[in-house]
Coordinates of C-alpha atoms and ligand atoms in Angstrom, one line a residue:
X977 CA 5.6 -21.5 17.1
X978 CA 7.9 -22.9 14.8
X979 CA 7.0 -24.1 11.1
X980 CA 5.9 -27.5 12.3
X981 CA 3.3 -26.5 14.9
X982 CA 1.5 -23.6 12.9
X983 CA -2.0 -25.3 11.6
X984 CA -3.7 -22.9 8.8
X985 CA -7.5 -22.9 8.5
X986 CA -9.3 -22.4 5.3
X987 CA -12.6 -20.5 5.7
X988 CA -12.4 -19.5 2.1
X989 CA -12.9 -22.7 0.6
X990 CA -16.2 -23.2 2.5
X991 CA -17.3 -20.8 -0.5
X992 CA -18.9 -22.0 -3.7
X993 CA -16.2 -23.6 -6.0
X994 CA -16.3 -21.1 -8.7
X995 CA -14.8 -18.6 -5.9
X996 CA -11.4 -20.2 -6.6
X997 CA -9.2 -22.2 -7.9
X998 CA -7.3 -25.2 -6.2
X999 CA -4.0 -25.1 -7.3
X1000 CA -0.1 -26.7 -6.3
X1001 CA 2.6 -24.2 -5.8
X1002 CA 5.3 -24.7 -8.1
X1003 CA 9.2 -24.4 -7.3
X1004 CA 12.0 -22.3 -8.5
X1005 CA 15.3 -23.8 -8.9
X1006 CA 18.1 -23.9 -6.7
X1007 CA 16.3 -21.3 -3.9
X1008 CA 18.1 -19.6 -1.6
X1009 CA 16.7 -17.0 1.3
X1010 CA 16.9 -13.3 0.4
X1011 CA 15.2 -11.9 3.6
X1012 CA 13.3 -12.3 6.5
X1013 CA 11.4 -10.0 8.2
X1014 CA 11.8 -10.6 11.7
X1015 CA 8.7 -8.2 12.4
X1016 CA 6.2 -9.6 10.5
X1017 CA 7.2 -13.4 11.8
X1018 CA 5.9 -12.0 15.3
X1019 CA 2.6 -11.4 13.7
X1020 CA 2.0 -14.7 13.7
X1021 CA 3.9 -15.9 17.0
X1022 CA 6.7 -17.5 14.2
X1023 CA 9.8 -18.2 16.7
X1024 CA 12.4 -15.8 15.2
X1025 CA 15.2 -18.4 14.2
X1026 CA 12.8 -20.1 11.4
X1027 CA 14.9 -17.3 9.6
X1028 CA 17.9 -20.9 9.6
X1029 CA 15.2 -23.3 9.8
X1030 CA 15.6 -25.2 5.8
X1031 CA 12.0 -25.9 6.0
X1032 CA 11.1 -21.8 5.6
X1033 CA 12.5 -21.9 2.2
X1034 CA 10.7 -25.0 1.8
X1035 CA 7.5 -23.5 2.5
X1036 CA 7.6 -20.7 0.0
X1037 CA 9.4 -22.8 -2.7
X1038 CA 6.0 -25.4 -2.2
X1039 CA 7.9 -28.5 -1.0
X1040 CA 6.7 -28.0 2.2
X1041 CA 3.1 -28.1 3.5
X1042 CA 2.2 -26.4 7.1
X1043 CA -0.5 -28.1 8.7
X1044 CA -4.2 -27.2 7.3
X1045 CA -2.6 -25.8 4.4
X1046 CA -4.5 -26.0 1.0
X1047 CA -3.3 -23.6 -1.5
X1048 CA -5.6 -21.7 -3.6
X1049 CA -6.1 -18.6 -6.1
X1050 CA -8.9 -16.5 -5.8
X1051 CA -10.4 -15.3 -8.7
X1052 CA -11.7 -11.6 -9.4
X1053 CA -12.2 -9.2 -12.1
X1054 CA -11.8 -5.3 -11.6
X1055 CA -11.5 -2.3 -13.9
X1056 CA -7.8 -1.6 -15.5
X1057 CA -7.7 1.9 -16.6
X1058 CA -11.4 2.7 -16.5
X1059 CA -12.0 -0.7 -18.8
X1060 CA -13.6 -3.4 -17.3
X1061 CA -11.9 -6.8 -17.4
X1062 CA -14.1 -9.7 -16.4
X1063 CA -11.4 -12.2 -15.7
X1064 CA -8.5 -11.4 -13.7
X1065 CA -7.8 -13.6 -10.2
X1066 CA -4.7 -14.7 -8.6
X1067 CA -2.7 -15.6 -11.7
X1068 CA 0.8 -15.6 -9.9
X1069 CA -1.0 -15.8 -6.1
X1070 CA -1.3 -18.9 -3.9
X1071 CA -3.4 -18.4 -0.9
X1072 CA -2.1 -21.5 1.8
X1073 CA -4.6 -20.5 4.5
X1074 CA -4.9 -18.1 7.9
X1075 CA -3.3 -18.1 11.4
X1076 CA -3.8 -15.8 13.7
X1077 CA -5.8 -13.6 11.3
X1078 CA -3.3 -13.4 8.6
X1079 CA -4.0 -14.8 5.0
X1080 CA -0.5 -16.6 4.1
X1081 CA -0.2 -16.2 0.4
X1082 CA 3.3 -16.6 -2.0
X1083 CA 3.0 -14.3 -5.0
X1084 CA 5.5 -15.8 -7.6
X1085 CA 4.7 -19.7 -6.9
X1086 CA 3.1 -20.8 -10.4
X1087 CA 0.2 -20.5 -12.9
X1088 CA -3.6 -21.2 -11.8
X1089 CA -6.8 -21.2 -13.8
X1090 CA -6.4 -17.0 -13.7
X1091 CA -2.9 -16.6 -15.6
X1092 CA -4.5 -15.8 -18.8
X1093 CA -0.9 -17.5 -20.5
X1094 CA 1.1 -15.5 -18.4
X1095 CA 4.1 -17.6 -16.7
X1096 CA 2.7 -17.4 -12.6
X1097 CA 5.8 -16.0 -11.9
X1098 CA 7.6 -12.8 -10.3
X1099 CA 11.1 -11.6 -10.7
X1100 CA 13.2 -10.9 -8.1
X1101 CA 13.1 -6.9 -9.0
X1102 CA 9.8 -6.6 -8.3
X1103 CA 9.3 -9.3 -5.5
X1104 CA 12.4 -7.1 -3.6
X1105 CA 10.3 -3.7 -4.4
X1106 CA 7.1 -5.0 -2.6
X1107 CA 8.8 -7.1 0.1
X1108 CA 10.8 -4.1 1.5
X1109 CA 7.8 -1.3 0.3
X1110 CA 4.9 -3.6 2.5
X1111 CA 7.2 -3.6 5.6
X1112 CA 7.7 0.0 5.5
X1113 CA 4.5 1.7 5.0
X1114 CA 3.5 -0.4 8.1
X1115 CA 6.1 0.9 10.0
X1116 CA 4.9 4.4 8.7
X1117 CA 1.4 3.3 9.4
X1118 CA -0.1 3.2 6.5
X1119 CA -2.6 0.2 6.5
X1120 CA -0.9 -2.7 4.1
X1121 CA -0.5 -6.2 3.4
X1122 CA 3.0 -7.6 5.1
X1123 CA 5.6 -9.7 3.8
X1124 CA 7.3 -12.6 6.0
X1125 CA 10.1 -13.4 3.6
X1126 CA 11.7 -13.4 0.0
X1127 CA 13.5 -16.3 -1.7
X1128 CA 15.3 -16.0 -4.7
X1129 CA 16.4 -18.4 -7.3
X1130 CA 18.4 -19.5 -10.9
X1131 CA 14.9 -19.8 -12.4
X1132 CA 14.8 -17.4 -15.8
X1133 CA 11.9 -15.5 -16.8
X1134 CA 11.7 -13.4 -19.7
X1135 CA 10.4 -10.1 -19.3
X1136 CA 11.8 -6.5 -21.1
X1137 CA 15.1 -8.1 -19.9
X1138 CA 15.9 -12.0 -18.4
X1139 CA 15.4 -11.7 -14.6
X1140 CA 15.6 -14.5 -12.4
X1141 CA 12.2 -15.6 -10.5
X1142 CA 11.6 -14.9 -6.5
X1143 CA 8.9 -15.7 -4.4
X1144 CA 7.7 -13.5 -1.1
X1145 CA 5.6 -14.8 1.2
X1146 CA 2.6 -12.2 1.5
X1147 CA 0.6 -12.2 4.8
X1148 CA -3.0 -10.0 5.1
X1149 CA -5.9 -9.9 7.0
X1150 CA -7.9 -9.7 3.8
X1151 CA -7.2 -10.3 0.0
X1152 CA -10.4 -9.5 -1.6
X1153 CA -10.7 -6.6 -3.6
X1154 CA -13.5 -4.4 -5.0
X1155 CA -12.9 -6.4 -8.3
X1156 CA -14.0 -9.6 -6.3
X1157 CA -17.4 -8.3 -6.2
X1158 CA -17.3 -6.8 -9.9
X1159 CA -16.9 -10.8 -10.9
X1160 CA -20.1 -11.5 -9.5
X1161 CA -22.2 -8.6 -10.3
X1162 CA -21.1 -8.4 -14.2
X1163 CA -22.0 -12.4 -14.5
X1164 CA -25.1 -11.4 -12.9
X1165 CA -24.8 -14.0 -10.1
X1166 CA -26.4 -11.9 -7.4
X1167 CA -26.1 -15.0 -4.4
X1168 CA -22.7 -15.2 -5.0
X1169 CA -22.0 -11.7 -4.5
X1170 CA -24.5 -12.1 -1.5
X1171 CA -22.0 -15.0 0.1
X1172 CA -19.5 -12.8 -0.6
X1173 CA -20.4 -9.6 1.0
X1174 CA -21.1 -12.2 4.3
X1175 CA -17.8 -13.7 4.2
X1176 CA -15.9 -10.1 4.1
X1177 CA -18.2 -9.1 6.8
X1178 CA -17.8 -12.5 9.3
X1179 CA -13.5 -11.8 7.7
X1180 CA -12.8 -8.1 8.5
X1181 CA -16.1 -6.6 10.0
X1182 CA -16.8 -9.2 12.5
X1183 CA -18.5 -6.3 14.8
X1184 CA -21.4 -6.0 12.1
X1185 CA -22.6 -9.9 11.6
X1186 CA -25.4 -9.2 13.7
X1187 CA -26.7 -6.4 12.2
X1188 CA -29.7 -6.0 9.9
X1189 CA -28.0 -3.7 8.0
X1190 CA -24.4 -5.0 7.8
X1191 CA -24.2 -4.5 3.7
X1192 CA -25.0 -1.0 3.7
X1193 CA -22.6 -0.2 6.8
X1194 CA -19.9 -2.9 5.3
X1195 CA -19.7 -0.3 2.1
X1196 CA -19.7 2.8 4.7
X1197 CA -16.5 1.4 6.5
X1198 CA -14.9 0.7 3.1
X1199 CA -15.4 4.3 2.3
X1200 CA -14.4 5.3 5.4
X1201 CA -11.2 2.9 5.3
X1202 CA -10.4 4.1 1.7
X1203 CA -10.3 7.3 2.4
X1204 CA -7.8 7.3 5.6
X1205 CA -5.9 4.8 2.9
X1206 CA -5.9 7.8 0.3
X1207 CA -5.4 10.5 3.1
X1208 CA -2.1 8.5 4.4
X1209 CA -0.8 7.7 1.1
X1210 CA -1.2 11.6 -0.1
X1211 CA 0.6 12.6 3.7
X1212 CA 3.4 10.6 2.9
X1213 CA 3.8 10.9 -0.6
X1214 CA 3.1 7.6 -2.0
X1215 CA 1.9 7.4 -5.5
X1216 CA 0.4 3.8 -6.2
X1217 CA 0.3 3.5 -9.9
X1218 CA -1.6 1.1 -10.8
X1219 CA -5.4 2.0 -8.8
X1220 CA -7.3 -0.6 -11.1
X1221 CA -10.0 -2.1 -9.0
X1222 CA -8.5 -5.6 -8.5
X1223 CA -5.8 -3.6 -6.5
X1224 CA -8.1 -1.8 -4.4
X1225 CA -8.7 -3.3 -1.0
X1226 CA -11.4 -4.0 0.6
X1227 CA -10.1 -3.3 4.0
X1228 CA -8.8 0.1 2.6
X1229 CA -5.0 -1.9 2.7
X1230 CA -1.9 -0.9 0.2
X1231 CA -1.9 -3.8 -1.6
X1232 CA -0.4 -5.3 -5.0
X1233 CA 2.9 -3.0 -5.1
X1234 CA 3.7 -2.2 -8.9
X1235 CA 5.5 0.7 -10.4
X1236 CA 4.7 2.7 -7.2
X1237 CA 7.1 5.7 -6.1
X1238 CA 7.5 7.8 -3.1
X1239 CA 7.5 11.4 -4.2
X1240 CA 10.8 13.1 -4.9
X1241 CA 10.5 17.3 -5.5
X1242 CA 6.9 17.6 -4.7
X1243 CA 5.1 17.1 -8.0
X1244 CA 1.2 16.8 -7.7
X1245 CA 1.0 15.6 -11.1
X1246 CA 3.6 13.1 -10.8
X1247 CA 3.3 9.5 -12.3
X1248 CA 5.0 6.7 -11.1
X1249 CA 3.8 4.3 -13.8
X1250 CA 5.4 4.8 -17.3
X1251 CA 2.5 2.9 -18.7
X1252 CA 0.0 5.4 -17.5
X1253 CA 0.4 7.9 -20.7
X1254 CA -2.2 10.0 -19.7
X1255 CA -1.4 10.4 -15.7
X1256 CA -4.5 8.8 -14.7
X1257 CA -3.3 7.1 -11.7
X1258 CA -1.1 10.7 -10.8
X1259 CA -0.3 11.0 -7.4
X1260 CA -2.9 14.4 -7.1
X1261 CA -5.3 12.2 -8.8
X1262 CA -5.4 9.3 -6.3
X1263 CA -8.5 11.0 -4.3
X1264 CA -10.4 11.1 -7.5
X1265 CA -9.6 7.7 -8.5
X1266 CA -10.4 6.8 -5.4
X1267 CA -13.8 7.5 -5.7
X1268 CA -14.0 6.6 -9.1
X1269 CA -13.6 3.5 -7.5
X1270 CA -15.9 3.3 -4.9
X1271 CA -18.1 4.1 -7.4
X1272 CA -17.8 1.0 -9.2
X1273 CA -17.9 -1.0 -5.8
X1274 CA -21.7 0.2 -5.3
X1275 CA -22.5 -0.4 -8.8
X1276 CA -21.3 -4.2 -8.3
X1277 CA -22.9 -4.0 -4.6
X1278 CA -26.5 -2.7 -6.1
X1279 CA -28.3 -5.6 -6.3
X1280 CA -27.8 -6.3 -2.0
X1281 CA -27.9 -2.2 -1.2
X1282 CA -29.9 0.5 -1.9
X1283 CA -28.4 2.9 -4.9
X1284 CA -29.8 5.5 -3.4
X1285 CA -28.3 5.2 0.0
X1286 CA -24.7 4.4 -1.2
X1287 CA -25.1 7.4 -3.8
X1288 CA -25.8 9.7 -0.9
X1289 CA -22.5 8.1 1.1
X1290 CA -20.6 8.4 -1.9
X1291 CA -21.7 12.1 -2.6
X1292 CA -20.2 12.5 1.9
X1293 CA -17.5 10.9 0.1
X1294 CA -16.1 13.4 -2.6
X1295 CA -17.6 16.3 -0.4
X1296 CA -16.5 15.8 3.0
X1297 CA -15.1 12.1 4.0
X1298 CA -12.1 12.4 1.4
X1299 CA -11.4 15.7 1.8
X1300 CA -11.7 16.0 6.0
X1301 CA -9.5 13.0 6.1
X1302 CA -6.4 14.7 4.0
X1303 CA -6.7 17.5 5.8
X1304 CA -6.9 15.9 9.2
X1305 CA -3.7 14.2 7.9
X1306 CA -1.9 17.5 7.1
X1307 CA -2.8 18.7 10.5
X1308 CA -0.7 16.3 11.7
X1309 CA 2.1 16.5 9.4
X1310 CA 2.3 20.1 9.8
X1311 CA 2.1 19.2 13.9
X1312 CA -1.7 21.1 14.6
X1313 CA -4.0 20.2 17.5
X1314 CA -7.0 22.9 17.1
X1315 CA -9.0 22.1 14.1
X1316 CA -9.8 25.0 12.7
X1317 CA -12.0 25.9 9.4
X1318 CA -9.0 27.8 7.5
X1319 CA -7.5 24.8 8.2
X1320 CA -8.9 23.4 4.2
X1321 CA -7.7 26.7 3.0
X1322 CA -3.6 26.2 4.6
X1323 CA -4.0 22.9 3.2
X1324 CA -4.6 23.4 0.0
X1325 CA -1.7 26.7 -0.2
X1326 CA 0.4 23.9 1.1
X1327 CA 0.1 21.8 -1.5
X1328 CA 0.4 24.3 -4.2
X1329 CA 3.3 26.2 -2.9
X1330 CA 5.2 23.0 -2.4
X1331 CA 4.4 22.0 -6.0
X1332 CA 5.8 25.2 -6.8
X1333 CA 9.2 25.2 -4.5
X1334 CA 10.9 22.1 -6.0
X1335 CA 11.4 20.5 -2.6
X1336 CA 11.7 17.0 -1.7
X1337 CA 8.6 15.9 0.0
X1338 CA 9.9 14.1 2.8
X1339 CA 12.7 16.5 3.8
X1340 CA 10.1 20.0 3.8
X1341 CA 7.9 18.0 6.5
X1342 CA 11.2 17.1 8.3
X1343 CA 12.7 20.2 7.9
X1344 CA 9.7 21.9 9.2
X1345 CA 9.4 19.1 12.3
X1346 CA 12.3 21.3 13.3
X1347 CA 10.7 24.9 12.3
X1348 CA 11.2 27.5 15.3
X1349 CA 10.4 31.1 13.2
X1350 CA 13.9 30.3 11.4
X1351 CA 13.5 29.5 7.9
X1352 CA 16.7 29.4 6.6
X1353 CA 16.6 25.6 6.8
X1354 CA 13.3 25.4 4.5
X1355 CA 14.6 28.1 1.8
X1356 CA 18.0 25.8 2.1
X1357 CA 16.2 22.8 0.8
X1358 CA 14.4 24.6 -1.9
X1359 CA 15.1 25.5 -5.7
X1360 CA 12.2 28.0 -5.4
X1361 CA 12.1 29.5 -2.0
X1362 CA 9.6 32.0 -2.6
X1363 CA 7.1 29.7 -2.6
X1364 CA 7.9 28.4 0.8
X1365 CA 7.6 31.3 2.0
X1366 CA 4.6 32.6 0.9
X1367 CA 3.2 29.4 2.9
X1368 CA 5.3 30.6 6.0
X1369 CA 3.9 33.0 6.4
X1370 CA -0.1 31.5 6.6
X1371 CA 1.2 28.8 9.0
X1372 CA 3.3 31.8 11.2
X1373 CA 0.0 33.4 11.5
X1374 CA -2.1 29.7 12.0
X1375 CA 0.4 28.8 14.9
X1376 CA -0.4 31.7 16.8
X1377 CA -3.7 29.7 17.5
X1378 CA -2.3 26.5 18.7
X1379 CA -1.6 25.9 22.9
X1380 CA 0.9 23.6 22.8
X1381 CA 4.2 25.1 22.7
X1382 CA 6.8 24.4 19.5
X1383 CA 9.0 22.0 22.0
X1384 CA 5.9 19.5 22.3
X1385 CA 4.9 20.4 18.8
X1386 CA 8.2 19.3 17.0
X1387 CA 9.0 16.5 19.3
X1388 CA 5.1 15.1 17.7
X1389 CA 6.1 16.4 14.3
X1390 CA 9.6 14.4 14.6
X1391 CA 7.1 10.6 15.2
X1392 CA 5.3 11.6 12.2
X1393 CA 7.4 13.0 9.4
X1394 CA 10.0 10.6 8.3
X1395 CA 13.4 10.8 8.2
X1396 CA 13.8 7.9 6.2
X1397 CA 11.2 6.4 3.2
X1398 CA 12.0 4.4 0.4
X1399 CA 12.7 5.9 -3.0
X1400 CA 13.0 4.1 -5.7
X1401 CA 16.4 4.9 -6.5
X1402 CA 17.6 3.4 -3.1
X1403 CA 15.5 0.1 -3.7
X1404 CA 17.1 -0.3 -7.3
X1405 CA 20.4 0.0 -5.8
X1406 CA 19.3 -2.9 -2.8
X1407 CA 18.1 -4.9 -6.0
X1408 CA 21.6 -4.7 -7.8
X1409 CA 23.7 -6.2 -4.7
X1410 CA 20.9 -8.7 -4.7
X1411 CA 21.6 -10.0 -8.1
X1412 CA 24.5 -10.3 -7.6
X1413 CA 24.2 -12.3 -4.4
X1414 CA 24.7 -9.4 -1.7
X1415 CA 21.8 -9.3 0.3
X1416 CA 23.4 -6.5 2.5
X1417 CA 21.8 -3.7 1.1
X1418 CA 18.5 -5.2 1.5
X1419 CA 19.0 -5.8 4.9
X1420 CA 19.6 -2.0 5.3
X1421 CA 16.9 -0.5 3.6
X1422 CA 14.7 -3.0 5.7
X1423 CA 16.5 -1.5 8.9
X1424 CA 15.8 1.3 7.9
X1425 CA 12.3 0.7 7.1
X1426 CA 11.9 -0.3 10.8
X1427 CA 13.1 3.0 11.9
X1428 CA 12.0 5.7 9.3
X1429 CA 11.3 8.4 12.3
X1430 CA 15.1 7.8 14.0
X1431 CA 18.4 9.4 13.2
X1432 CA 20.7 6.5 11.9
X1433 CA 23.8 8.4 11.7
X1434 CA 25.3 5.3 9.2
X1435 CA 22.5 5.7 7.0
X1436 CA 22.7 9.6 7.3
X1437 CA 23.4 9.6 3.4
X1438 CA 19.4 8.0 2.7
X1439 CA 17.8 10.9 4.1
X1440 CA 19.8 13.8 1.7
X1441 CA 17.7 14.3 -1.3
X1442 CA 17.0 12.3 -4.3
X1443 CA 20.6 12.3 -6.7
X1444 CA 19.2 14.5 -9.8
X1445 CA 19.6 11.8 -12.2
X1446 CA 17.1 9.7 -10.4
X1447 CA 14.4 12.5 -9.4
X1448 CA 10.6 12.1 -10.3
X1449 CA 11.7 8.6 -12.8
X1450 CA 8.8 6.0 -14.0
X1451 CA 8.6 2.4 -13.4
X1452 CA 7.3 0.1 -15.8
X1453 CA 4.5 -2.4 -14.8
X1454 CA 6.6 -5.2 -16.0
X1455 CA 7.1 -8.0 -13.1
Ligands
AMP1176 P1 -0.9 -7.0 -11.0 O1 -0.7 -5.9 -11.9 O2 0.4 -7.7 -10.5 O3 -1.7 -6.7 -9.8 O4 -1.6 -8.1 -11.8 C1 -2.8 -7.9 -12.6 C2 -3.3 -9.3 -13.0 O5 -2.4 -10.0 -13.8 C3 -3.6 -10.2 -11.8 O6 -4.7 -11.0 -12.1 C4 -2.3 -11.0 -11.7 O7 -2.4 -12.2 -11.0 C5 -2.0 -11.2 -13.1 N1 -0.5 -11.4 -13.4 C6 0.4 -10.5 -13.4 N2 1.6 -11.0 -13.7 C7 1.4 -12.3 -13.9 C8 2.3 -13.4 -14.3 N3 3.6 -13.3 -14.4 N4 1.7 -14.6 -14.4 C9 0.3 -14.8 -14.2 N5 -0.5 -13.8 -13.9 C10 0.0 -12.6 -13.7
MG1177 MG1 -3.1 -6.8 -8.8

């Protein structure tokens, strides 16, 4: 398929009016093509060389149309730091329609009825940030919205300082949020959160339009969904920053990339968002927020579900559903086939021995991919070996009970521990060349984002541990 013969369909628009907003993406000036991801273009059966093709920076600089296409935001509200906000929406989002399942959207492309004064607009820090983050927590398999492409342009925006505005071409099976049903609920219009609830069910749980319960299990698959989300993003060491509800998905996908941060020295109180003075949205508080949350997705879903049923779920939720899912995750990590009861217990002595050791996240479950009774290589990577040890010596004993041998166990521990994430310091770097007009870098880290479980012996020197200077540093929200 090729730019000309894609036609988009528009299912949301068969919605009440007040759902959205019709809107015209407007352009940037003098755009040019950052990136294009090669892997998300297959998504949608997009012949590889539209990466040349004029039109593709056409497309997400709004003077071209594919066929079917009729751009819209979407509006929602949600809760921003515990405080609800009943007027949020797409106010920098253009929704242009689906193929093949995937919600096209360009986030950066102009104002709608949801900007609230702001300028519709991203810079080309932040547009880099989430293009290159989306593309690799899919390759780590972490459920996520994707990004086809990044344009960038001589278009000024003022933010703490002048940046210059991009656009990135967002793709996702879904782009409601929790916060789109909080709209409804709060105005009190209970049969358009009804239409609502049916169109997320006929867009992402197809499998339950027949069934005479379909609300009630709809909000037991979000739980279920959110909490592999949270399990995944507390495996891998991703800390969010900004879990308001109108960035929490209802397909349990990473979406809206912010101030997030891959963990550096394992910190559980770590926060990525400078903003956040009180560490609500901590990376050891994400399970919590998490149901905070849901929480406030049953209260908005109460008038189409029983309180008392989705109180019970959400009581499975904090108790078992959360917790079983992060540790069925560490199981993995830490390369375990029996499940095992202690198995809550080694968890939890994991996490606060590594909070203790000063180690880089990434490289103790890498090092330990490798671990053969030899633990030199983990007390190497340590400030505070002691700690590590103490661990050791649990999962010596915990091994002991496993029937696969360490050969098979490491050569599974090798596909799921990275070698290669992210950090911020590496993306700040790719975002420098970029302003200056060296794409290079960015092209790198999303090589490497591709490959984060291979050795790349040219790219040996993003897998050492974070530089001191940059270790465990904030974002601000500003984008
Ligand atoms: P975010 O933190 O990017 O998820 O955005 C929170 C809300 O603010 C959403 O409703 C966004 O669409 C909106 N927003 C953020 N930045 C802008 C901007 N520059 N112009 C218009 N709306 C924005
Ligand atoms: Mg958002």
């Amino acid at each position: 398929m090729n730019l000309d013969t894609i036609t988009l369909q528009t299912p949301y628009l068969s919605l009440d009016e007040e759902f959205y907003n019709l809107v015209q993406p407007q352009g940037i000036d003098e755009p040019y093509l950052i990136s294009f991801s090669q892997s998300a273009a297959k998504l949608i059966d997009l012949d590889l060389n539209t990466k040349d093709d004029p039109l593709f920076i056409d497309l997400l600089n709004g003077s071209f149309s594919l066929k079917g296409s009729r751009p819209f935001a979407m509006c929602y509200a949600g809760h921003q730091f515990g405080h609800y906000n009943p007027w949020l929406g797409d106010g920098r989002a253009m929704n242009l329609g689906v193929t093949q399942g995937w919600n096209l959207q360009l986030k950066g492309s102009g104002d709608s009825l949801y900007s609230r004064g702001a300028d519709g607009r991203a810079a080309v820090r932040s547009s880099i940030r989430e293009y290159l983050m989306s593309e690799a927590m899919h390759h780590l398999g972490i459920p996520t919205t994707r990004a086809l492409g990044i344009i960038g342009s001589k278009t000024k925006l003022i933010r703490k300082n002048m940046e210059k505005a991009a656009v990135v071409l967002r793709l996702s099976t879904s782009w409601v949020r929790f916060g789109s049903f909080e709209y409804f609920y709060y105005r009190k219009q209970h049969t358009k959160l009804e239409a609502l609830a049916e169109y997320v069910i006929k867009e992402s749980f197809p499998h339950l339009e027949k069934d005479e319960d379909r609300f009630f299990k709809m909000f037991c698959e979000v739980l279920e969904r959110t909490a592999n989300l949270i399990a995944k993003w507390q495996g891998i060491g991703f800390n969010h920053g900004v879990m308001n509800t109108d960035n929490m998905s209802i397909e349990g996908l990473t979406i809206d990339y912010g101030p997030f941060a891959m963990l550096d020295d394992f910190n559980y109180n770590f926060v990525c968002n400078n903003g956040d003075r009180v560490g609500r949205y901590s990376y050891g508080q994400q399970p919590n927020i998490s149901y905070w949350n849901l929480t406030k997705l049953s209260e908005a879903l109460s008038p189409i579900i029983s309180k008392d049923r989705m109180q019970k779920k959400l009581d499975d939720y904090g108790e078992f559903i959360c917790p079983n899912a992060y540790i069925k995750e560490i199981r993995r990590k830490i390369g375990l086939i029996e499940e095992l009861d202690t198995d809550a217990q080694l968890t939890e002595e994991l996490i606060s021995n590594l909070h203790e050791s000063y180690v880089d996240h990434t490289l103790f479950f890498r090092t330990l991919s490798h671990y053969n009774g030899d633990r030199s290589p983990l007390y190497d990577i340590a400030m505070n070996p002691v700690a590590i040890d103490k661990w050791l010596i649990l999962y010596d004993e915990r091994l002991k009970k496993e029937t696969r041998s360490q050969e098979e166990r490491k050569k599974a521990m090798l596909q799921i521990n990275p070698k290669y994430v992210l950090k911020n310091h590496m993306l700040q770097e790719a975002i420098e060349f970029a302003e200056k007009g060296d794409f290079s870098r960015v092209e790198n880290l999303l090589y490497i984002a591709e490959h984060p479980y291979d050795e790349l012996p040219e790219f040996e020197h993003y897998a050492s541990d974070t530089p001191e200077e940059h270790k465990n540093t904030g974002l601000s929200c500003s984008s």
